[in-house]
XYZ file of C-alpha atoms in Angstrom:
590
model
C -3.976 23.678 5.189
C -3.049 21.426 2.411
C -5.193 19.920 -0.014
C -3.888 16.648 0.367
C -6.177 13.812 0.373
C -6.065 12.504 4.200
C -5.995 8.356 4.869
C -7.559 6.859 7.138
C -5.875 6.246 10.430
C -7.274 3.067 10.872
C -4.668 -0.007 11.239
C -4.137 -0.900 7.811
C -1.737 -3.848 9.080
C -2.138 -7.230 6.719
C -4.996 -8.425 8.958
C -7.113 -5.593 7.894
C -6.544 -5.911 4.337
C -6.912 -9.830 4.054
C -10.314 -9.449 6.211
C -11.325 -6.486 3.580
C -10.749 -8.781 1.067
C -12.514 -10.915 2.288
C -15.617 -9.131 3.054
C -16.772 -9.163 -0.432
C -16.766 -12.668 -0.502
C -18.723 -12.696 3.000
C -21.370 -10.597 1.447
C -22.488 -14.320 0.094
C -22.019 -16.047 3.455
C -24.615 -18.435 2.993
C -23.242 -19.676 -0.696
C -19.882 -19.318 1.563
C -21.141 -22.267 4.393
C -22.306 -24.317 1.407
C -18.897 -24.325 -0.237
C -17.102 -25.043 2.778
C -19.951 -28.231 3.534
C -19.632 -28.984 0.015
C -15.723 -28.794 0.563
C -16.404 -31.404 4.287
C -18.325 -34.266 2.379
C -15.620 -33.838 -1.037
C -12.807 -34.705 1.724
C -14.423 -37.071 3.558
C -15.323 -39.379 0.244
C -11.963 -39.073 -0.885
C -10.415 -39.934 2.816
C -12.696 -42.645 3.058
C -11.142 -44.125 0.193
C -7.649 -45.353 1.992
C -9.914 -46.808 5.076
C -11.681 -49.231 2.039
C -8.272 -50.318 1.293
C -7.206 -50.790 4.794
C -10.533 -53.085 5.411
C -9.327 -55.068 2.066
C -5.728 -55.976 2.595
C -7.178 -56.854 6.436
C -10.302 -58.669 5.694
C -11.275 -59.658 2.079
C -7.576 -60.508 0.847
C -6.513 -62.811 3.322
C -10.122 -64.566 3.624
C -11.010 -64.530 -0.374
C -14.648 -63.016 0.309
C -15.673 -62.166 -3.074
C -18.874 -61.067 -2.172
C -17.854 -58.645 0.105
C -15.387 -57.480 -2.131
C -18.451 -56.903 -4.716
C -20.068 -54.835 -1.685
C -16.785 -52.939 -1.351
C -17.034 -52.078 -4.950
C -20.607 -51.132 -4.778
C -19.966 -48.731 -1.719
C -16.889 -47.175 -3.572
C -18.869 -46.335 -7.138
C -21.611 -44.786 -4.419
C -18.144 -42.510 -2.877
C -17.515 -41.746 -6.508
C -21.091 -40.661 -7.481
C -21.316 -38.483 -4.297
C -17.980 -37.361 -4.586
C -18.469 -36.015 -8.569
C -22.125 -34.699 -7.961
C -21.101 -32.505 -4.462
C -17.535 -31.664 -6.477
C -19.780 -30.214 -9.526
C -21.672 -28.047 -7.367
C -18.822 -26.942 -5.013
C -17.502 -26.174 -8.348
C -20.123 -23.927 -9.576
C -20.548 -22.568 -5.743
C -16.895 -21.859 -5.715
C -17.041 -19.725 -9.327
C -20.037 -18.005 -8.518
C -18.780 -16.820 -4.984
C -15.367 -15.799 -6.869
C -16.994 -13.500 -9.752
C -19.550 -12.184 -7.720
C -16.798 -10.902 -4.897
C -14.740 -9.647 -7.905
C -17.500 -7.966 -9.787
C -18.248 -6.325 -5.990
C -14.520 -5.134 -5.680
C -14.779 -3.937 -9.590
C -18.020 -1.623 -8.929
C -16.473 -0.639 -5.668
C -12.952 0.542 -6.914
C -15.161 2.418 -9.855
C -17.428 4.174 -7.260
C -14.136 5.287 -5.529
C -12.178 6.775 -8.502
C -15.679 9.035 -9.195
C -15.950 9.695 -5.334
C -12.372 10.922 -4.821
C -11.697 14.594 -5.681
C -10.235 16.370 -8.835
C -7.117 17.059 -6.764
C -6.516 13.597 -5.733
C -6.201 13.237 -9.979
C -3.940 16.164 -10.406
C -1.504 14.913 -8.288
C -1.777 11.163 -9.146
C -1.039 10.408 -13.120
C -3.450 8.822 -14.909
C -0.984 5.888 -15.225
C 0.274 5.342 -12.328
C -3.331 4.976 -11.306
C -3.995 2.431 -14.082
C -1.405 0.402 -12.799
C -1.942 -0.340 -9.579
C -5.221 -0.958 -9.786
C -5.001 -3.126 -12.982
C -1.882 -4.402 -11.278
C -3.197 -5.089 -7.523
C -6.855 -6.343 -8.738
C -5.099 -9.041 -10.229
C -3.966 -9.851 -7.154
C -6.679 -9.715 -5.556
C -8.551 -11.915 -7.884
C -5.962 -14.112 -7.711
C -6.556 -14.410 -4.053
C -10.204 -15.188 -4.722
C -9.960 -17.430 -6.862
C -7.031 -19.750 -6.414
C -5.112 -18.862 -2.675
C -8.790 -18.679 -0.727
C -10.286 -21.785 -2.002
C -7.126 -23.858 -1.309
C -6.616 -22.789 1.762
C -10.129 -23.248 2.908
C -9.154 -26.857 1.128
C -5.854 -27.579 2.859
C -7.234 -27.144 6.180
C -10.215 -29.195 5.205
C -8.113 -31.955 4.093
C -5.317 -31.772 7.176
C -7.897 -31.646 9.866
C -9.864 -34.585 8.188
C -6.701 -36.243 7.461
C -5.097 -36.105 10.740
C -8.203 -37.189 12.651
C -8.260 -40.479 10.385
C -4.496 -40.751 11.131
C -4.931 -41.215 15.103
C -7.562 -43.639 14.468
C -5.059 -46.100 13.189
C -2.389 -45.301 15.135
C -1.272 -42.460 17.688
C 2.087 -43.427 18.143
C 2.564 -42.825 14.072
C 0.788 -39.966 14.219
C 2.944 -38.238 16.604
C 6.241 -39.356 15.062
C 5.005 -38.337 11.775
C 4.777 -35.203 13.088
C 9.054 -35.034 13.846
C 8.732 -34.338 9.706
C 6.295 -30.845 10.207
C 9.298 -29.720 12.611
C 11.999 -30.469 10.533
C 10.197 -28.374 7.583
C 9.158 -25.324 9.990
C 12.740 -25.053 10.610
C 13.970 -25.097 7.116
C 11.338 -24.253 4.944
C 10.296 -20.755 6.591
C 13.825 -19.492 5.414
C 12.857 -20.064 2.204
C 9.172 -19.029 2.027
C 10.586 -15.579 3.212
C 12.847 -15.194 0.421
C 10.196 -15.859 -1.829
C 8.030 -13.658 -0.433
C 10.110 -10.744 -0.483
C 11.528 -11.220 -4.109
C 7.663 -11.622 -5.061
C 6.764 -8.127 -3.477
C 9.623 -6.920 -4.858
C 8.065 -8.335 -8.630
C 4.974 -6.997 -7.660
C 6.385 -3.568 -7.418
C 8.277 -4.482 -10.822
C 4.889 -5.084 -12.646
C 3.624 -1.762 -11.634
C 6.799 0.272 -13.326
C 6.888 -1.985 -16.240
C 3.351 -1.127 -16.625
C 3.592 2.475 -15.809
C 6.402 2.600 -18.751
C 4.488 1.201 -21.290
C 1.319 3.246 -20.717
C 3.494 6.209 -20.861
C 5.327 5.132 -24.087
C 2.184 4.441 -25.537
C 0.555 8.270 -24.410
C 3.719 10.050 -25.557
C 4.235 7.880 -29.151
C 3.936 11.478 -30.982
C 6.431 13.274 -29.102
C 8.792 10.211 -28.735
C 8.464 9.635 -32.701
C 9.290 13.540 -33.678
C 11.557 13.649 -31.313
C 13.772 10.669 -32.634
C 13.547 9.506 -28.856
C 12.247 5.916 -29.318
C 15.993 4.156 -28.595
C 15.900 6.005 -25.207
C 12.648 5.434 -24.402
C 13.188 1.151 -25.602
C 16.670 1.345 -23.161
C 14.556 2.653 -20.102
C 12.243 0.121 -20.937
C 14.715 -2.583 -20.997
C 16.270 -1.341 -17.498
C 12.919 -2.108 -15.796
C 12.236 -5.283 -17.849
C 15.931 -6.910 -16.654
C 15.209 -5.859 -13.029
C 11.978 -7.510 -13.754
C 13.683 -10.989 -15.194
C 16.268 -10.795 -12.750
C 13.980 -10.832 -9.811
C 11.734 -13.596 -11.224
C 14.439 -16.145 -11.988
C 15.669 -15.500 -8.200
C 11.970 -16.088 -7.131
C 11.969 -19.158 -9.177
C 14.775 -20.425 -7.563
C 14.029 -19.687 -4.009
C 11.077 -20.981 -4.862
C 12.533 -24.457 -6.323
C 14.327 -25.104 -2.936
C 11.320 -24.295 -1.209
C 9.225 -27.218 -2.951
C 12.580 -29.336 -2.464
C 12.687 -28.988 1.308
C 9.012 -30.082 1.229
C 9.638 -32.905 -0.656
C 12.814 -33.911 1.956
C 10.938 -33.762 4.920
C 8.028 -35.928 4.644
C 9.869 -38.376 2.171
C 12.831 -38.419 5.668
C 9.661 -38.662 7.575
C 8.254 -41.524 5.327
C 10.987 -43.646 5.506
C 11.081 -43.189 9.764
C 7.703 -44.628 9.563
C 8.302 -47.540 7.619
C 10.959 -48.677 9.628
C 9.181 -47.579 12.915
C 5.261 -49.296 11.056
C 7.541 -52.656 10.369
C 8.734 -53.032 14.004
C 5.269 -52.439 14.591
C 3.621 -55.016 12.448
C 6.263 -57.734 13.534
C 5.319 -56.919 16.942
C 1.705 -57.289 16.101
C 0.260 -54.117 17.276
C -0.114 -52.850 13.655
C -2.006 -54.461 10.846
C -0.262 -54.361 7.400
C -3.655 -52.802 6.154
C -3.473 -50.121 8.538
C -0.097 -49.156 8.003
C -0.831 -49.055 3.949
C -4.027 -46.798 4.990
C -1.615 -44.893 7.606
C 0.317 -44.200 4.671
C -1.891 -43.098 2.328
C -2.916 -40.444 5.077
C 0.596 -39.374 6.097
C 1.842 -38.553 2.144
C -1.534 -36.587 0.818
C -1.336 -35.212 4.559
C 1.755 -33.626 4.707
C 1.774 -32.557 1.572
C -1.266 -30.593 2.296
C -0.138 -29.225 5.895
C 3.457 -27.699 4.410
C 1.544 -26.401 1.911
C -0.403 -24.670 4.159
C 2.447 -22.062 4.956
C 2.874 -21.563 1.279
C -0.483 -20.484 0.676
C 0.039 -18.233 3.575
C 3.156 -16.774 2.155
C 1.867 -16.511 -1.156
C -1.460 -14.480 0.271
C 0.817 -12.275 1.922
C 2.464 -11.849 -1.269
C -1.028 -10.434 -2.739
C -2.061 -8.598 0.122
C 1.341 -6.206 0.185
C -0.279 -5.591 -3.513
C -3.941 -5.735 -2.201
C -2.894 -2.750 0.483
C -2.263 -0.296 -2.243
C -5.557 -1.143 -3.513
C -6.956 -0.828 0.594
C -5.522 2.361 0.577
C -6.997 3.748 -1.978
C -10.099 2.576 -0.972
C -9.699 4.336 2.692
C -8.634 7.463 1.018
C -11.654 9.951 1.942
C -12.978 12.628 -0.606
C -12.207 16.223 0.187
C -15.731 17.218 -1.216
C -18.349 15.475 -0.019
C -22.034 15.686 0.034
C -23.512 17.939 3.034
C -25.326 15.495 5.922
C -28.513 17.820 5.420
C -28.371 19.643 2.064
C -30.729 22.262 1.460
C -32.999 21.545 -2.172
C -33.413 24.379 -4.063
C -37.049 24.453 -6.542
C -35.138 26.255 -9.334
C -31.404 27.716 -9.677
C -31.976 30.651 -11.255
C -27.952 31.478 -11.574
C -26.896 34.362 -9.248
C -23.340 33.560 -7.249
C -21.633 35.506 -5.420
C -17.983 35.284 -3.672
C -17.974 36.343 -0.541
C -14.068 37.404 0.366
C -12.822 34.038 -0.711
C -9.610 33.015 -0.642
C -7.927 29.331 -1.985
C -4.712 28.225 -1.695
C -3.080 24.644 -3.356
C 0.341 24.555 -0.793
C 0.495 26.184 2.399
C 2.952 28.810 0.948
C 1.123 29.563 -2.942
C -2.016 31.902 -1.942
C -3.607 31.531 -5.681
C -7.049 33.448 -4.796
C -6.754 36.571 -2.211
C -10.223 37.658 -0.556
C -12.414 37.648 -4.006
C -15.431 39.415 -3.621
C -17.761 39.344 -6.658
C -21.631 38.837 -7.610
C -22.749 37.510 -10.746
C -26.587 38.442 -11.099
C -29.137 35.370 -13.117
C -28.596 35.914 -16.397
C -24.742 38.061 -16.354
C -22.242 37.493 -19.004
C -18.916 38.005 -17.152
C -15.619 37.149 -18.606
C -12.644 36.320 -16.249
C -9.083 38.049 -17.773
C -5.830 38.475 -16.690
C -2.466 35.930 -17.202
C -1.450 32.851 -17.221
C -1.416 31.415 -13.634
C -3.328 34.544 -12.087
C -6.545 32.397 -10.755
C -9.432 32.920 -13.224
C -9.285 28.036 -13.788
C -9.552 27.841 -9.880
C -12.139 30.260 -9.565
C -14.295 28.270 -12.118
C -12.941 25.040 -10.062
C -14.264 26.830 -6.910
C -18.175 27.009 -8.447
C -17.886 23.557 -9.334
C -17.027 22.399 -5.957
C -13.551 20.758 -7.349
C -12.014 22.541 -4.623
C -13.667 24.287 -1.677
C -11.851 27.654 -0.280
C -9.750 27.523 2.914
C -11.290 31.496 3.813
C -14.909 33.183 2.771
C -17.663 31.367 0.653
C -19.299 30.896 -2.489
C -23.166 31.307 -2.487
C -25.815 30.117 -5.265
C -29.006 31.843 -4.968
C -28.219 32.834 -1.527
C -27.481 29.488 -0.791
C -23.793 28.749 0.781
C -22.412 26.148 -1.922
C -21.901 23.764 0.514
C -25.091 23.093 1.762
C -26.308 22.337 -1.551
C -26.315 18.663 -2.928
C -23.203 17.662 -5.091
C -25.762 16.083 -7.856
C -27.900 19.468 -7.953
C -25.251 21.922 -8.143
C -23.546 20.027 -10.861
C -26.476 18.881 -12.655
C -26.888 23.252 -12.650
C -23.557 23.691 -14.290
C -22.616 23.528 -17.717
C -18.769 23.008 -18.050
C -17.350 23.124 -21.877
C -13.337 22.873 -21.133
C -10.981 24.051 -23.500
C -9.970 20.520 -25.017
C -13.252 18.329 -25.092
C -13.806 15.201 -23.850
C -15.170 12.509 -26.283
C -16.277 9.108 -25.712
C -15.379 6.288 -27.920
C -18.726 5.448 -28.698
C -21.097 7.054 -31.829
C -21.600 10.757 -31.902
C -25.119 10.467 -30.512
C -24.187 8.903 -27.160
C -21.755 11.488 -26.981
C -23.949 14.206 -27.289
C -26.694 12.109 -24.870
C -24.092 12.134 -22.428
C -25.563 15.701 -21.729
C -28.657 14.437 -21.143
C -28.834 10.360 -21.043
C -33.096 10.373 -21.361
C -33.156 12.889 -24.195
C -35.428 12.053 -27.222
C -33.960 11.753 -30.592
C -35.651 14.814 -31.765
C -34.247 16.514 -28.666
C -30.491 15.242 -29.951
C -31.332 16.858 -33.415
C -32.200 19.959 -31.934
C -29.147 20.308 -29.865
C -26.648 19.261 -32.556
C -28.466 22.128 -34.974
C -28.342 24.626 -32.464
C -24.838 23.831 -31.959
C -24.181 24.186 -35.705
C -23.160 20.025 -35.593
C -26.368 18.698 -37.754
C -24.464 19.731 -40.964
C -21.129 17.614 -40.188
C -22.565 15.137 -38.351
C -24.805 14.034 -41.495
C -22.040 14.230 -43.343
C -20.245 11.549 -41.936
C -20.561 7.554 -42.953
C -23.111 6.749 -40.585
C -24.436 10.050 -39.426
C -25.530 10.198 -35.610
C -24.406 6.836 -35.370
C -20.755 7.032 -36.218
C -18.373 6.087 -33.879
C -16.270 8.657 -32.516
C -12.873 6.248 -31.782
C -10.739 7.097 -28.771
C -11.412 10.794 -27.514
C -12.985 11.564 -30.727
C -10.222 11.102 -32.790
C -12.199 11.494 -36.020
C -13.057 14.914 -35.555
C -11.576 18.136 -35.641
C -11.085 20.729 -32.564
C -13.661 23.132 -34.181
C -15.826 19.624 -34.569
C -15.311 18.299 -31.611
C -16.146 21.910 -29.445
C -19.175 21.750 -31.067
C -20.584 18.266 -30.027
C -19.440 19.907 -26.068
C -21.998 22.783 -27.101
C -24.618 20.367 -28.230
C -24.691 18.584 -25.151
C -24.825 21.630 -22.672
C -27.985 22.511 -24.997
C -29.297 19.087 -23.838
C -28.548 19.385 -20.429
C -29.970 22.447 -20.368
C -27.957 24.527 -17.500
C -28.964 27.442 -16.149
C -25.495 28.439 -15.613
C -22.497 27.901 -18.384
C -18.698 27.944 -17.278
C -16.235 28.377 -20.047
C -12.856 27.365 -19.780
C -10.999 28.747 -22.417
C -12.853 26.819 -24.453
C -11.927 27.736 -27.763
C -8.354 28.876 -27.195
C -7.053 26.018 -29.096
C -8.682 27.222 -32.366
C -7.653 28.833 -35.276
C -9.292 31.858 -36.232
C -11.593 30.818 -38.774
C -12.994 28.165 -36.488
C -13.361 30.144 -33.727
C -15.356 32.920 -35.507
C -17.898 29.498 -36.341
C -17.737 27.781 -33.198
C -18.344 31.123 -31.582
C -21.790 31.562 -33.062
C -22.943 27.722 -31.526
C -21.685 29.360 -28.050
C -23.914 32.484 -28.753
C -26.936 30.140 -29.368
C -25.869 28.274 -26.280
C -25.520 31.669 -23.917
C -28.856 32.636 -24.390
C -30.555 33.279 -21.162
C -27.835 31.539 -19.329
C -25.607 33.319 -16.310
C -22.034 32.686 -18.184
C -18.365 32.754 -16.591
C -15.706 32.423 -19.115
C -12.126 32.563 -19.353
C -11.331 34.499 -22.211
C -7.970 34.485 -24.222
C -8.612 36.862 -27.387
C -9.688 40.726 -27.953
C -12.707 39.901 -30.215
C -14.287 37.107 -27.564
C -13.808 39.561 -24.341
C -15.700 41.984 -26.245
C -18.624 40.501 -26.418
C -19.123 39.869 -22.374
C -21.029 42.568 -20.861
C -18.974 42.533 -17.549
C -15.317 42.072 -17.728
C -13.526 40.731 -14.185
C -9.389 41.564 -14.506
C -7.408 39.399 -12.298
C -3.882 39.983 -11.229
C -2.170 37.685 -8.963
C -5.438 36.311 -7.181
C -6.469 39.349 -6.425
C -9.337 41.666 -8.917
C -8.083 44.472 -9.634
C -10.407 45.981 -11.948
C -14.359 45.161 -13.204
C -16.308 47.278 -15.794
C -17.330 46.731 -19.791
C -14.538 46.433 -22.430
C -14.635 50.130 -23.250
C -14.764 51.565 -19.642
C -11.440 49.567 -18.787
C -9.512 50.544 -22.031
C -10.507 53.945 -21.298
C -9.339 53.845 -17.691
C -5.961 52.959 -19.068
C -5.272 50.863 -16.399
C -3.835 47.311 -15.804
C -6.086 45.435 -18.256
C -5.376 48.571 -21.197
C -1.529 47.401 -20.459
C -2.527 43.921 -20.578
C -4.426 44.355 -24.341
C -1.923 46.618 -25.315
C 1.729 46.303 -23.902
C 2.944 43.080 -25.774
C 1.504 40.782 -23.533
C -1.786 40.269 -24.907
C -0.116 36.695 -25.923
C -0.118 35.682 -21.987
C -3.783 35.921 -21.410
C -5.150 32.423 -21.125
């Protein structure tokens, strides 16, 4: 069984993404029938206007009436006060509906990068990630605010349009329409070229912005390395693919608006000479052929733009699907239906002939068996690669094992609520995690309703006070990115202080100060000692002096334990972990 993230059969065809899109807009479906009734009376004032200049050339040209001409004027300053008051609030209807759909998507993208499991992350970058979603939301938005809204518009306008168009004449209308065929058989040529170079841009975006992220991340090694002329001439590679595709849209796209522009002009000039034979013959009014006019050129215009909007939303949605994907990608760990609450977790956890695997063919645990009593110190030992990270994955619930079980106070893991477990476990990785923001909020991130006094505690029992107050603004001193102000030794300690605040009853260690020198391991070791007390710890241990202290050691050899006891019991046994402290490859214990 693989641990593959599994998508959702459902058909994730076009249709289904433009309609998922569109639910978050449809969340506000009564603001949605306002805009489009808004949109209706808009129209109508402005397609009202043509029929006033019909009735003028007709009626109050040829006969001089001044006074109705005054009425005329007085009935088109009305259109124009109805028509700016319902345009200001289809405008504010319109921006509303857009940020509220797009703060919606936002909060629901969020939700699903926390939902989706740790090994979804270790096999997706961080910046490939970052780039679609930065990419493809952009489409999206794009979608809601511009493509939506004009094509609710265009059809608006082309329906009204068209109805006002066979009230004048049919005969018109229906040769008017020879100019619609002529561009449905030219134009789709081109609005499928420009489609596909514009997915094919799309895709461009992402890699451009998957290059820069990653030239950004690896500056250091790129710098030391003297590396930054290769790194500018990949760069380059994907920005030319980039330009070259874009000037090719362009110009597909060019032709397309030229085509447009060639088929109701052609169609134009058929009507003039058809609306002439007409008026001679007296069956058409030269007022109604001015207002048939008017309708036919803001008409057509709108109805063959009507299949651009539709090629440029399919555009966005091949970019919105990556996004629907993601969003129909289901979380390997999830919450159990009925978990089982548990008063107190007192700490005791026991593997019950578990055994994990990443790939089908790479067995990394092998039918573990092992109980940690409330309380037990227990270091995890044995080489690089040999399992001791995924077991400490495993009590998390990062993972769950494909054979056996873990149990918390004789509670199978799994029944047990995601937010209690973890809100149980204290996790202090090896390189700590800082926020941006002042060293108080970091250390509150252990416990976001903690008093100040309660933050001073922590940071002193941490052995932090003393640094932090010596730094320009104390507690509230901003950290910069991932804590860039402060030093490993520094920065291990503010991961102490808040597992003091939170308070665990258990503590997992992952070689958590591996990355230290001596002298600031010896320190930082004390603010763990402070922080054990009481606690059931599992740590991954990497030097002689730290696996001393543990009063249970647990050797592991290939997945598989292969020896248990105190320090001095195993060196005495002379077994695999004596060869492992003494045989020259003390240096691959991590």
């Amino acid at each position: 069984m693989k641990t593959n993230a599994k998508i959702s059969q459902k058909n994730n065809g076009l249709l289904s993404v433009y309609l998922w899109c569109l639910s978050f807009i449809w969340t506000y479906k009564w603001r949605l029938c306002f805009l489009i009734l808004t949109g209706i009376i808009v129209t109508g004032t402005q397609l009202v206007v043509p029929k006033l200049i019909q009735f003028s050339i007709d009626h109050i040209f040829p006969n001089k009436d001044y006074l109705l001409f005054i009425y005329l004027l007085i009935l088109f300053l009305i259109l124009l006060i109805i028509m700016f008051v319902t345009a200001t609030v289809q405008n504010w209807l319109k921006r509303t509906l857009q940020e509220y759909a797009s703060r919606d998507l936002h909060l629901s993208i969020i939700k699903q990068i926390r939902l989706l499991g740790f090994s979804y992350y270790e096999r997706h970058p961080i910046g490939e990630t970052l780039a679609f979603i930065n990419t493809e939301l952009t489409a999206i938005q794009e979608l809601y605010r511009i493509l939506f809204p004009r094509m609710v518009r265009l059809i608006i306008f082309s329906i009204i349009a068209v109805i006002m168009m066979m009230s004048i004449n049919i005969k018109l209308t229906l040769i008017s329409s020879l100019s619609l065929l002529l561009y449905y058989f030219i134009g789709p040529y081109f609005e499928k070229k420009t489609a596909m170079l514009s997915k094919s841009l799309a895709n461009n975006r992402v890699e451009e912005s998957k290059k820069v992220y990653e030239s950004i991340s690896g500056i250091n090694e790129l710098r030391i390395n003297s590396a930054e002329e290769w790194d500018l001439s990949n760069y380059l590679k994907t920005l030319k693919l980039l330009n070259m595709n874009m000037i090719s849209m362009y110009w597909y796209a060019y032709w397309r608006a030229s085509v447009r522009r060639f088929s109701y002009y052609s169609g134009g000039i058929v009507l003039i000479i058809y609306g002439t034979f007409l008026i001679q013959g007296n069956t058409l009014t030269i007022g109604e052929f001015v207002g048939f006019l008017l309708y036919y050129f803001s008409s057509m215009q709108m109805i063959t733009n009507v299949i651009t909007v539709i090629t440029e939303q399919k555009v966005l949605l091949y970019q919105a699907k990556k996004i629907f994907d993601f969003m129909q990608t289901t979380a390997e760990i999830t919450n159990p239906t009925s978990p089982i609450k548990l008063s107190e977790i007192k700490g005791e956890i026991e593997f019950r002939n578990v055994s994990f695997y990443y790939t089908d063919n790479l067995k990394v645990l092998n039918k573990i068996d092992l109980r940690i009593s409330p309380g037990e110190k227990i270091a995890l030992v044995g080489a690089s690669g040999s399992g001791k990270t995924t077991m400490l994955k495993l009590i998390g619930r990062f993972y769950d094992p494909q054979e056996g079980e873990i149990i918390i106070d004789s509670v199978p893991l799994k029944k047990v609520s995601l937010f209690q477990l973890r809100e149980s476990l204290g996790y202090v990785f090896q390189e700590t995690f800082l926020f941006g923001s002042t060293v108080k909020e970091n250390i509150l991130f252990g416990n976001p309703h903690a008093s100040d006094d309660m933050v001073y505690k922590a940071a002193k029992v941490s052995l932090a006070h003393e640094f932090i107050m010596e730094l320009p603004h104390q507690y509230d001193t901003p950290l910069g990115e991932r804590g860039v102000r402060l030093s490993g030794g520094q920065k291990q300690r503010i991961a102490i202080a808040r597992m003091v605040l939170k308070d665990p009853p258990v503590i997992l260690l992952d070689e958590a100060t591996s990355a230290l020198d001596n002298n600031t391991e010896s320190e930082v070791q004390i603010a763990f000692d402070n922080l054990l007390k009481g606690r059931t710890t599992i740590a991954i241990a990497h030097s002689r002096e730290t696996i001393k202290k543990f009063e249970k050691l647990v050797v592991i050899n290939n997945g598989i334990i292969v020896e248990k006891g105190s320090y001095n019991d195993l060196i005495a046994k002379k077994r695999y972990f004596y060869n492992l402290m003494n045989n020259e490859v003390e240096h691959e214990i991590l």
